[in-house]
Structures are given as structure tokens and as C-alpha cells.
mmCIF file with all atom_site columns, C-alpha atoms in Angstrom:
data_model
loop_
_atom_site.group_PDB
_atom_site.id
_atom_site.type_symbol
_atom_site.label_atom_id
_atom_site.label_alt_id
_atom_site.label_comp_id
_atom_site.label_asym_id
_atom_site.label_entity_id
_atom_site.label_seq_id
_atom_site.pdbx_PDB_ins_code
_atom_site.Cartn_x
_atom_site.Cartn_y
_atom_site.Cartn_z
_atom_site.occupancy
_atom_site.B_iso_or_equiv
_atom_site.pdbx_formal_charge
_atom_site.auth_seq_id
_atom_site.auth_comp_id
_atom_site.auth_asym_id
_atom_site.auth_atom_id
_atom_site.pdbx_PDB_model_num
ATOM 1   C CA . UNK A 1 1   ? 149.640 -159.231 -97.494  1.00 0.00 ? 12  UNK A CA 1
ATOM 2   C CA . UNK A 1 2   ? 146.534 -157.400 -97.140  1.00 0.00 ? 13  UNK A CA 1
ATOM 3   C CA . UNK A 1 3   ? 144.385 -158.465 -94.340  1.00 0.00 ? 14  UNK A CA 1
ATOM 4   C CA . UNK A 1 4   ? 141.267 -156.093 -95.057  1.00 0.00 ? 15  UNK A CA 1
ATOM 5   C CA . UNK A 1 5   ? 139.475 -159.378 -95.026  1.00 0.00 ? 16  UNK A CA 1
ATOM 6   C CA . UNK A 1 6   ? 140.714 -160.957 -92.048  1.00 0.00 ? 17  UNK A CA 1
ATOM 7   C CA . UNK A 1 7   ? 140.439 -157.736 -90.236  1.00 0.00 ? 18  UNK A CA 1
ATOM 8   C CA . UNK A 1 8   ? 136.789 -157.618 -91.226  1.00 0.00 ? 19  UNK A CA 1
ATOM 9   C CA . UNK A 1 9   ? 136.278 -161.195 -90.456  1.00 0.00 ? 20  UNK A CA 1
ATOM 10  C CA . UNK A 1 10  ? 137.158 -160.551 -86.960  1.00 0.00 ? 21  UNK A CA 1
ATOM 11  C CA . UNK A 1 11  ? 134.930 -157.703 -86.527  1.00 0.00 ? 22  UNK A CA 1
ATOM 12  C CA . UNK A 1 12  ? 131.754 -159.917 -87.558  1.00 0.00 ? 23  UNK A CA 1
ATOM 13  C CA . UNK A 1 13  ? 133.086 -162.665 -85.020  1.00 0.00 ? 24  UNK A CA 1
ATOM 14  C CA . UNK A 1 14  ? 133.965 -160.337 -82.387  1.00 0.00 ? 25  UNK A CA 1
ATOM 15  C CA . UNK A 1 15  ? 130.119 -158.621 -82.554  1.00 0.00 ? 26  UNK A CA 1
ATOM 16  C CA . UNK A 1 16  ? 128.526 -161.917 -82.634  1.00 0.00 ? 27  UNK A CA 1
ATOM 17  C CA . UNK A 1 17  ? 130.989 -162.933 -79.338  1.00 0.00 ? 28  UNK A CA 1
ATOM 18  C CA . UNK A 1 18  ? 129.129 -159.676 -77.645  1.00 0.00 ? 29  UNK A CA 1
ATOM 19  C CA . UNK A 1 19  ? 125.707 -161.023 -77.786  1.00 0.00 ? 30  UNK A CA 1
ATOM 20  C CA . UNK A 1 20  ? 123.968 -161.179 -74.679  1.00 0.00 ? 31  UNK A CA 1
ATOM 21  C CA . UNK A 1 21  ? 123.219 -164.630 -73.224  1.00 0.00 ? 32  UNK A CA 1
ATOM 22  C CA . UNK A 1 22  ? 124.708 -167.298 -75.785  1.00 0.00 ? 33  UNK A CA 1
ATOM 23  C CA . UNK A 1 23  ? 123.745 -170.694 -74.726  1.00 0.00 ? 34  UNK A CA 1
ATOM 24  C CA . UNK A 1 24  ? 125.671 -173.871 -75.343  1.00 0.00 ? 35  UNK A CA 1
ATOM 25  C CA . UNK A 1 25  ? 125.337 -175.846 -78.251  1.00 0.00 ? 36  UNK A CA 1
ATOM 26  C CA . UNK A 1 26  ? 122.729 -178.153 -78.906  1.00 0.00 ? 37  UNK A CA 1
ATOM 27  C CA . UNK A 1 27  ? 125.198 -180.977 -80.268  1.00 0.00 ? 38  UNK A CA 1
ATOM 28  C CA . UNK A 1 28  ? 127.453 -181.200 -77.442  1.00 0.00 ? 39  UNK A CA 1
ATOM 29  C CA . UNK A 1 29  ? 130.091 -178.432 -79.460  1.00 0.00 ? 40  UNK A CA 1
ATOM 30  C CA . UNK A 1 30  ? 131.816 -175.466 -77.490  1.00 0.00 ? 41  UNK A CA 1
ATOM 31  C CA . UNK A 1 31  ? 130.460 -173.367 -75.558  1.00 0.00 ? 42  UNK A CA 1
ATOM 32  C CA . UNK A 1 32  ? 131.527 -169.333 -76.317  1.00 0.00 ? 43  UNK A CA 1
ATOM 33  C CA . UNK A 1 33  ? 134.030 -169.177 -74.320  1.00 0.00 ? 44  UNK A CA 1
ATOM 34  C CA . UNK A 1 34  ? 135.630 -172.386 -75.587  1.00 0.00 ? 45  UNK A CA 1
ATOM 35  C CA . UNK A 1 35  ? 135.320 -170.929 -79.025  1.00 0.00 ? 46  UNK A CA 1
ATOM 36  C CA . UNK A 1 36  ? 137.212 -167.656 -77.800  1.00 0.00 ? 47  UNK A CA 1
ATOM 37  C CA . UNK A 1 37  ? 139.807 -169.826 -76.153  1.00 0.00 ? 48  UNK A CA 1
ATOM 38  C CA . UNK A 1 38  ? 140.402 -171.779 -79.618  1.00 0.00 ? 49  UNK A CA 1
ATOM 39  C CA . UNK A 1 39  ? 140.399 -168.470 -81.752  1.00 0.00 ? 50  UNK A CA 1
ATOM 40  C CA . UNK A 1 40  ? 143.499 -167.228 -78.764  1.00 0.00 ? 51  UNK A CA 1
ATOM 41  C CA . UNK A 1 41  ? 145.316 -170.468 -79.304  1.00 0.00 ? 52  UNK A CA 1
ATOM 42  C CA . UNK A 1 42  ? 145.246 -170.714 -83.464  1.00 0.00 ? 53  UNK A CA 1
ATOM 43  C CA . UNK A 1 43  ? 145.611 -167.089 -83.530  1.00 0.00 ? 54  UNK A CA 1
ATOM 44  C CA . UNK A 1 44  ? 148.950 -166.690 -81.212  1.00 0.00 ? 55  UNK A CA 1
ATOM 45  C CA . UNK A 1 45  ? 149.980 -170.007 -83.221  1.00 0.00 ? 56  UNK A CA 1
ATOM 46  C CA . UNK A 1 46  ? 150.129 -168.429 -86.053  1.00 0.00 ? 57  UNK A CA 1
ATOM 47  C CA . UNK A 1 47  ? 151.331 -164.955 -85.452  1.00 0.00 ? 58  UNK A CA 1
ATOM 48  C CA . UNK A 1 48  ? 154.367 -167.258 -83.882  1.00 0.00 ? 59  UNK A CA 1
ATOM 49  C CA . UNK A 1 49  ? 154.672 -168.890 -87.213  1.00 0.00 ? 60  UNK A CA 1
ATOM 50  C CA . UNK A 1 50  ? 154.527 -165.621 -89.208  1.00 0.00 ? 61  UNK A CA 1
ATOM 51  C CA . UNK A 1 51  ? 157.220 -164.454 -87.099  1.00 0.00 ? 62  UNK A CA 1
ATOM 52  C CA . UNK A 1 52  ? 159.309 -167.826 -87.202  1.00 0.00 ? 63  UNK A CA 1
ATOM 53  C CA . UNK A 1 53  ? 159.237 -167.417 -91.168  1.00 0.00 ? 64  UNK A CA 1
ATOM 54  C CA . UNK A 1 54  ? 160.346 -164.100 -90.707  1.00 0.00 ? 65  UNK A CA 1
ATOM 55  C CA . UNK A 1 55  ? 163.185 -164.461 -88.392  1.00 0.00 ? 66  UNK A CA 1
ATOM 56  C CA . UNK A 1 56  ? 164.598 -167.466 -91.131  1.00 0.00 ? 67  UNK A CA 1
ATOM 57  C CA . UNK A 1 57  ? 163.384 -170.317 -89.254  1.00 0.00 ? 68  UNK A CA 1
ATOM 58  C CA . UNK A 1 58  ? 161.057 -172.859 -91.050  1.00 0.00 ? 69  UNK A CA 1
ATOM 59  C CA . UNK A 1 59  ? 158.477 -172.963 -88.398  1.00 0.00 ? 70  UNK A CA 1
ATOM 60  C CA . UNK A 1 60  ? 155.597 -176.028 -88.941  1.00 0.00 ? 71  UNK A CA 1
ATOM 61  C CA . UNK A 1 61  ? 152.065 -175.199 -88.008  1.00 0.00 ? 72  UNK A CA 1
ATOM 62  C CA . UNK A 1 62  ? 149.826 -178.040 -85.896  1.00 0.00 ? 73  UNK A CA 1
ATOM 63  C CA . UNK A 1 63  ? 146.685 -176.592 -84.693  1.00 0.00 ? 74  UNK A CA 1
ATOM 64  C CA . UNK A 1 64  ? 146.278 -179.945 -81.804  1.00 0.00 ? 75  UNK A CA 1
ATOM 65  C CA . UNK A 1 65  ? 146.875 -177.508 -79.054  1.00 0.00 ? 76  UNK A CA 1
ATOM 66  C CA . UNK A 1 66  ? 143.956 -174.955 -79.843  1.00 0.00 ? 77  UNK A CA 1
ATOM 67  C CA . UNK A 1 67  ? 141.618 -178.283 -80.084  1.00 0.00 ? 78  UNK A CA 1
ATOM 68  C CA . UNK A 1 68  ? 142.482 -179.711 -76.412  1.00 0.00 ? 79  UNK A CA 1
ATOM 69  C CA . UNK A 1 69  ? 140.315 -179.142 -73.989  1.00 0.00 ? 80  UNK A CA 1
ATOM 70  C CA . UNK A 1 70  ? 142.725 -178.700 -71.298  1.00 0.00 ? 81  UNK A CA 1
ATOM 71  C CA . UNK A 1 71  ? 144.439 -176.090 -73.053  1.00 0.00 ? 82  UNK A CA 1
ATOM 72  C CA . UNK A 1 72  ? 141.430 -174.603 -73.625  1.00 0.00 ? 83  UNK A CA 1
ATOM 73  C CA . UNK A 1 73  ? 140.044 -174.650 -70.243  1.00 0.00 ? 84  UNK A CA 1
ATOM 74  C CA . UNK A 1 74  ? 143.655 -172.903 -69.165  1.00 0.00 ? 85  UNK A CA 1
ATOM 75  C CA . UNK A 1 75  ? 143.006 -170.075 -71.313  1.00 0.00 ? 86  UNK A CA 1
ATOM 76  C CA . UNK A 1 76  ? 139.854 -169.761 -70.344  1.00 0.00 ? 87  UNK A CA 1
ATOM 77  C CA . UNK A 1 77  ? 140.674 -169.832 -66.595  1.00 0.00 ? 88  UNK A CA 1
ATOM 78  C CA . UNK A 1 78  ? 143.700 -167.129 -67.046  1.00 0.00 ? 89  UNK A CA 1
ATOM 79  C CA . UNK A 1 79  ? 140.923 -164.247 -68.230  1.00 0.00 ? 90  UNK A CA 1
ATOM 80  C CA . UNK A 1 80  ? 138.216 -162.674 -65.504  1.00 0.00 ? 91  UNK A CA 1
ATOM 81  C CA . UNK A 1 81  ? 135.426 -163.325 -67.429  1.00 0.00 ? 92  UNK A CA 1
ATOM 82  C CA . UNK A 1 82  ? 134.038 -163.357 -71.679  1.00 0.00 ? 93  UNK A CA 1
ATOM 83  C CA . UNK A 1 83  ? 134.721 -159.356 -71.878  1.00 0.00 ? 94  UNK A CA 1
ATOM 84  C CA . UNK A 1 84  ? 138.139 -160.180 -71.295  1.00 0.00 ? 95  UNK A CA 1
ATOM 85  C CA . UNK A 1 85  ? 138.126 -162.984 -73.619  1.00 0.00 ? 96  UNK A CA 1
ATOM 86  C CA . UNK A 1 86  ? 136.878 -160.684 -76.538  1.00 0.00 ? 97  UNK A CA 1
ATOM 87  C CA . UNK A 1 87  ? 139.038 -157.747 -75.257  1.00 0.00 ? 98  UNK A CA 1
ATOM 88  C CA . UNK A 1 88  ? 142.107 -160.057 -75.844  1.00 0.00 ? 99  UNK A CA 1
ATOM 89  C CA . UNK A 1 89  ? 140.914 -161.804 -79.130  1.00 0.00 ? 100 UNK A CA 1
ATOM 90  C CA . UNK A 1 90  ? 140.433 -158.337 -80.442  1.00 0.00 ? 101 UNK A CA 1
ATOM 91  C CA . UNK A 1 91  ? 144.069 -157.511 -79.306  1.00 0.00 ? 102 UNK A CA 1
ATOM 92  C CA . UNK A 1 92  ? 145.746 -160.721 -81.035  1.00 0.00 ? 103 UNK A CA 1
ATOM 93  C CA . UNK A 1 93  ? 144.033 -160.400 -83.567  1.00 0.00 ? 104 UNK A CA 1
ATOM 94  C CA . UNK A 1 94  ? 145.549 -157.145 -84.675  1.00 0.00 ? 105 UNK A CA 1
ATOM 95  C CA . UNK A 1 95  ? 148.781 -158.468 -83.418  1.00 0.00 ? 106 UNK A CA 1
ATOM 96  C CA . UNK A 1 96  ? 148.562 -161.313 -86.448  1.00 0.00 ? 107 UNK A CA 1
ATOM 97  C CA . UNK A 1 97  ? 147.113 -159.400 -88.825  1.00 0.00 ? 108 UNK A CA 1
ATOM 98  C CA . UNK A 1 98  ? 149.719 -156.145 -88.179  1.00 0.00 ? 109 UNK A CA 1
ATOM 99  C CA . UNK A 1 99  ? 152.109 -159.188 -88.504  1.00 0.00 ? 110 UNK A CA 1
ATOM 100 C CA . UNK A 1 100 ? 150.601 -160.158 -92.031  1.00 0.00 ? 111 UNK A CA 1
ATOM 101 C CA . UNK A 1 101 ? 150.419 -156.959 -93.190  1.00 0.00 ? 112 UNK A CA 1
ATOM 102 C CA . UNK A 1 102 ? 154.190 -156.799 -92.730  1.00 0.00 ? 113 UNK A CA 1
ATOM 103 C CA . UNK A 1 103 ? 155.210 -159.594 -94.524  1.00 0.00 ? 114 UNK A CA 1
ATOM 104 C CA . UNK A 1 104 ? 156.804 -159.312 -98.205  1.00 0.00 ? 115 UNK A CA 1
ATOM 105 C CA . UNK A 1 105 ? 155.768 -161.746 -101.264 1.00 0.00 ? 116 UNK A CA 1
ATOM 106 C CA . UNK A 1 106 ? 158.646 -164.256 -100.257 1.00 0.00 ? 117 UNK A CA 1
ATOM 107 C CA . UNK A 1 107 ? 157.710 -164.544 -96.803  1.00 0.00 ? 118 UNK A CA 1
ATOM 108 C CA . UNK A 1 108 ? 154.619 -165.397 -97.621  1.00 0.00 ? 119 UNK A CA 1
ATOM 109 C CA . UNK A 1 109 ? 154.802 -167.906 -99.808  1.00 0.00 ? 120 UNK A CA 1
ATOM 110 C CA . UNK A 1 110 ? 157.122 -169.456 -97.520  1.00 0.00 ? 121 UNK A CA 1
ATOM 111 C CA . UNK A 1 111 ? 155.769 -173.002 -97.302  1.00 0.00 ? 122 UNK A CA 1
ATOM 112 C CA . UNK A 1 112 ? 154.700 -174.017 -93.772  1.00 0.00 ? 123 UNK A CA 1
ATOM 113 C CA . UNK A 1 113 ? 154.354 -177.762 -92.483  1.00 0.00 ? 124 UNK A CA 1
ATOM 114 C CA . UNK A 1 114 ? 150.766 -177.980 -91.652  1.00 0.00 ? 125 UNK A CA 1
ATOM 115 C CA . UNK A 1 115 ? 148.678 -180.448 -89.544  1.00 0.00 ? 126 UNK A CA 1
ATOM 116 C CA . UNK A 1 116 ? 144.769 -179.077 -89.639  1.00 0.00 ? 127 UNK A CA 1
ATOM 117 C CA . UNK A 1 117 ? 142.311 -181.397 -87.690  1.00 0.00 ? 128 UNK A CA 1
ATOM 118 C CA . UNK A 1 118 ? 138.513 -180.351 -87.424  1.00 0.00 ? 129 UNK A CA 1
ATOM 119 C CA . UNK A 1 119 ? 136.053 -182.754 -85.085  1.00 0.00 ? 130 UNK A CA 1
ATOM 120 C CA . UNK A 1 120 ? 138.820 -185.243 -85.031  1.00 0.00 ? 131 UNK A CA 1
ATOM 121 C CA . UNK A 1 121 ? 139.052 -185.617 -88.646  1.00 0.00 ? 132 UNK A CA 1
ATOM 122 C CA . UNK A 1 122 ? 142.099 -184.665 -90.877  1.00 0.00 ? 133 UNK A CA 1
ATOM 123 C CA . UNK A 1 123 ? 141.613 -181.727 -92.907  1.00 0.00 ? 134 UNK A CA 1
ATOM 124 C CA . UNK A 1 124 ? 145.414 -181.140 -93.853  1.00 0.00 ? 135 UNK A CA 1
ATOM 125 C CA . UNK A 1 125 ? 148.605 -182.688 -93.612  1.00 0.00 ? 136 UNK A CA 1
ATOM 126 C CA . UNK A 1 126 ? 151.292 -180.467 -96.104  1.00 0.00 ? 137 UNK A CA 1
ATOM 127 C CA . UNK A 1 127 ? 153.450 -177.530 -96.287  1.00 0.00 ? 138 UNK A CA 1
ATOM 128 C CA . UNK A 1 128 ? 151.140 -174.759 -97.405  1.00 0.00 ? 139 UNK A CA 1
ATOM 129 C CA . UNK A 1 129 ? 152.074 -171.099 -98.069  1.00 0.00 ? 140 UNK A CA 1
ATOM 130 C CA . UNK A 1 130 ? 152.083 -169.135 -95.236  1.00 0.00 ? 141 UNK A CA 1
ATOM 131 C CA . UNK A 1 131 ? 149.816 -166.626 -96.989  1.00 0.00 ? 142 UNK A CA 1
ATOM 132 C CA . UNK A 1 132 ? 147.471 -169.522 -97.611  1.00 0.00 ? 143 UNK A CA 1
ATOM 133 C CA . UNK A 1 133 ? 147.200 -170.588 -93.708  1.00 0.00 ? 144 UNK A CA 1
ATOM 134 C CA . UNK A 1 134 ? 146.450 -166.856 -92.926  1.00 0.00 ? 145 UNK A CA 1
ATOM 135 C CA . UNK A 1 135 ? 144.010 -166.381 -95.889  1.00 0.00 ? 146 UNK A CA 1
ATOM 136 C CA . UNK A 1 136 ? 142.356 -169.730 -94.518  1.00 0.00 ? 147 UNK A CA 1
ATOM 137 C CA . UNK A 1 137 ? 141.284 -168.100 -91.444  1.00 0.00 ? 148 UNK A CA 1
ATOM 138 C CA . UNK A 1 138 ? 139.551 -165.170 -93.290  1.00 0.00 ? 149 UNK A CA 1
ATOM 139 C CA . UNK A 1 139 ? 138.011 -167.214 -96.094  1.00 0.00 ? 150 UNK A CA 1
ATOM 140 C CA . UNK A 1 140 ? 137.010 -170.281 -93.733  1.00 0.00 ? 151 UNK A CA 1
ATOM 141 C CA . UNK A 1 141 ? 138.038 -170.035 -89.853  1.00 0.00 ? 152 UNK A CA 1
ATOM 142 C CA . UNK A 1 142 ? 136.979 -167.083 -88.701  1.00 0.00 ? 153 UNK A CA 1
ATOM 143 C CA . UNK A 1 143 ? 133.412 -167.038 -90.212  1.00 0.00 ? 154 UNK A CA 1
ATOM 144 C CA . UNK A 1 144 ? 132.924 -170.676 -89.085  1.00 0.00 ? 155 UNK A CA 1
ATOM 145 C CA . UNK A 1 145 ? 133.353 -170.070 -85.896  1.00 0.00 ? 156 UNK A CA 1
ATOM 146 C CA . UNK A 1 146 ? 131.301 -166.752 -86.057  1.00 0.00 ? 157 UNK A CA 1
ATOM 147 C CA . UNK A 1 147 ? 128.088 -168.714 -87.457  1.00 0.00 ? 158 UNK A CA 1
ATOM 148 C CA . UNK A 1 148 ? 129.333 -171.039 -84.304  1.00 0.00 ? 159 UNK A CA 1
ATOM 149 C CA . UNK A 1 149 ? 128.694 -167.913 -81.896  1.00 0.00 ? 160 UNK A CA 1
ATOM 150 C CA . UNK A 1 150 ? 125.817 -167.187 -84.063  1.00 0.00 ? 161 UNK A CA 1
ATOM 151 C CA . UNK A 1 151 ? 123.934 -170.378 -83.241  1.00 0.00 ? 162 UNK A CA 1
ATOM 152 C CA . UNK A 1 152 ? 124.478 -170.042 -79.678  1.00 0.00 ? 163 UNK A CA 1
ATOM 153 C CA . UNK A 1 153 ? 121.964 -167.611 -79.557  1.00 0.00 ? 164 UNK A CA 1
ATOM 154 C CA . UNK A 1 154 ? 119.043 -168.107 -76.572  1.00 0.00 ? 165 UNK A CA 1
ATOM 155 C CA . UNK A 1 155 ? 116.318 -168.253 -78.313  1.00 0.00 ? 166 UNK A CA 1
ATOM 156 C CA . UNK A 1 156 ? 113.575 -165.725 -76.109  1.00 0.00 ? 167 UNK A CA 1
ATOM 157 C CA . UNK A 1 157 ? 109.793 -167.012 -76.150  1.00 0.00 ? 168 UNK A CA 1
ATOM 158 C CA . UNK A 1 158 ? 107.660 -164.683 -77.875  1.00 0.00 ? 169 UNK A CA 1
ATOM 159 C CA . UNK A 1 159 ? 110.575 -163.262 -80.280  1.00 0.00 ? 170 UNK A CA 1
ATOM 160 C CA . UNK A 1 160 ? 111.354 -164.220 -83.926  1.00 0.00 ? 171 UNK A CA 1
#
């Protein structure tokens, strides 16, 4: 697979996860460091599945986890502060996409069991290729949750 996309994708989120002072979100929505949390949790998910495929096992993909708010806080809680939260986003993310880059044409298209929810609504529930539930986060996850981090922005009296 080539991930020049993905790898790109993550450098867009990962700038807009260094911006000084992002606020919460106006709608109730995650704060940074929730969205950080959630990136860790799909991302280790996946490189797990990549890896399942891989080794022969059929792995199925259910991203529940990276939506609780427990698990979330746990992450959160287990890193000294958001540095360390983008230091280790950064670092899984190379993990999965090192992984990607690894895998052959029958790997992935290896279909995957997949259960997507989004704001408690079903997006998915089907195998998908494995290259398809990596692409997704390139062509959809990634740069959602960047414009997320995006909006989080303080706005500063006085500045446009």
C-alpha cells in the first residue's frame, strides 16, 4: 500500500494538534486531548488488525473502544500532558502506516469485519478490505478530526 496520503494526513492533524490554546467545543464535542486519545485508540486498533491479517488470523475491526469515554479518559491520564499526546500519535502513526506500507495486494484486500459508529449513529456494519479501512482514515478520519482541532481554535479579540 502506499500511505503518502495517510502520512500527509497526519502531518496536517498533528500541526493543527500544536496550536497554542485550543478551547473546547462549542457543541459539547471533545476536547483536544479527547480527540488525540481517539486517534491512539483507532490507530493501535488498526495497526493490530493489519498485523492480525498478516499473521493469518481474520481479525474484525469495532471502533466502540476509541468512542468510550472511559477509555478515553485512561489514555489520556497514562501521558504527562498534550506534547506527549502528539509525541505518541506521531509515533503510532508511523507504526500503522510502516505497517501498511508492508502489506502485499492480498493482504490488503483481505476483508475485515467492520463495526464504524460516529455520534452514536451506524456508519458501517460489513467486512471491508483492509486497504479500504486504512484508506478511510486518510480520505475521511484523519482530516475530520483535523478540521475538529481546527475549530477548537480560541478565538483572540482584536485578531481575524
Amino acid at each position: 500500500m502506499d500511505t503518502t496520503v495517510l502520512r500527509s494526513a497526519y502531518d496536517r492533524l498533528l500541526d493543527a494538534a500544536a496550536i497554542p490554546d485550543l478551547g473546547d467545543a462549542d457543541n459539547g464535542g471533545w476536547n483536544a486531548d479527547q480527540i488525540l486519545a481517539h486517534l491512539l485508540s483507532v490507530d493501535a486498533s488498526i495497526a493490530a488488525v493489519a498485523l492480525g491479517v498478516v499473521a493469518g488470523s481474520r481479525p474484525t475491526f469495532d471502533n466502540r473502544i476509541s468512542l468510550d469515554t472511559w477509555n478515553l479518559d485512561r489514555i489520556i491520564t497514562e501521558h504527562s500532558g498534550r506534547a506527549d499526546l502528539i509525541d505518541h500519535v506521531r509515533s503510532q502513526a508511523t507504526v500503522l502506516c510502516d505497517i501498511a506500507d508492508q502489506l502485499n495486494e492480498e493482504a490488503a484486500s483481505v476483508l475485515v469485519p467492520s463495526l464504524l459508529l460516529s455520534n452514536d449513529a451506524l456508519v458501517l456494519d460489513q467486512p471491508i478490505p483492509l486497504a479500504s479501512l486504512i484508506d478511510g482514515l486518510a480520505e475521511d478520519h484523519v482530516p475530520v478530526h483535523t478540521q475538529q482541532l481546527l475549530d477548537l481554535r480560541v478565538a483572540v479579540p482584536g485578531h481575524a
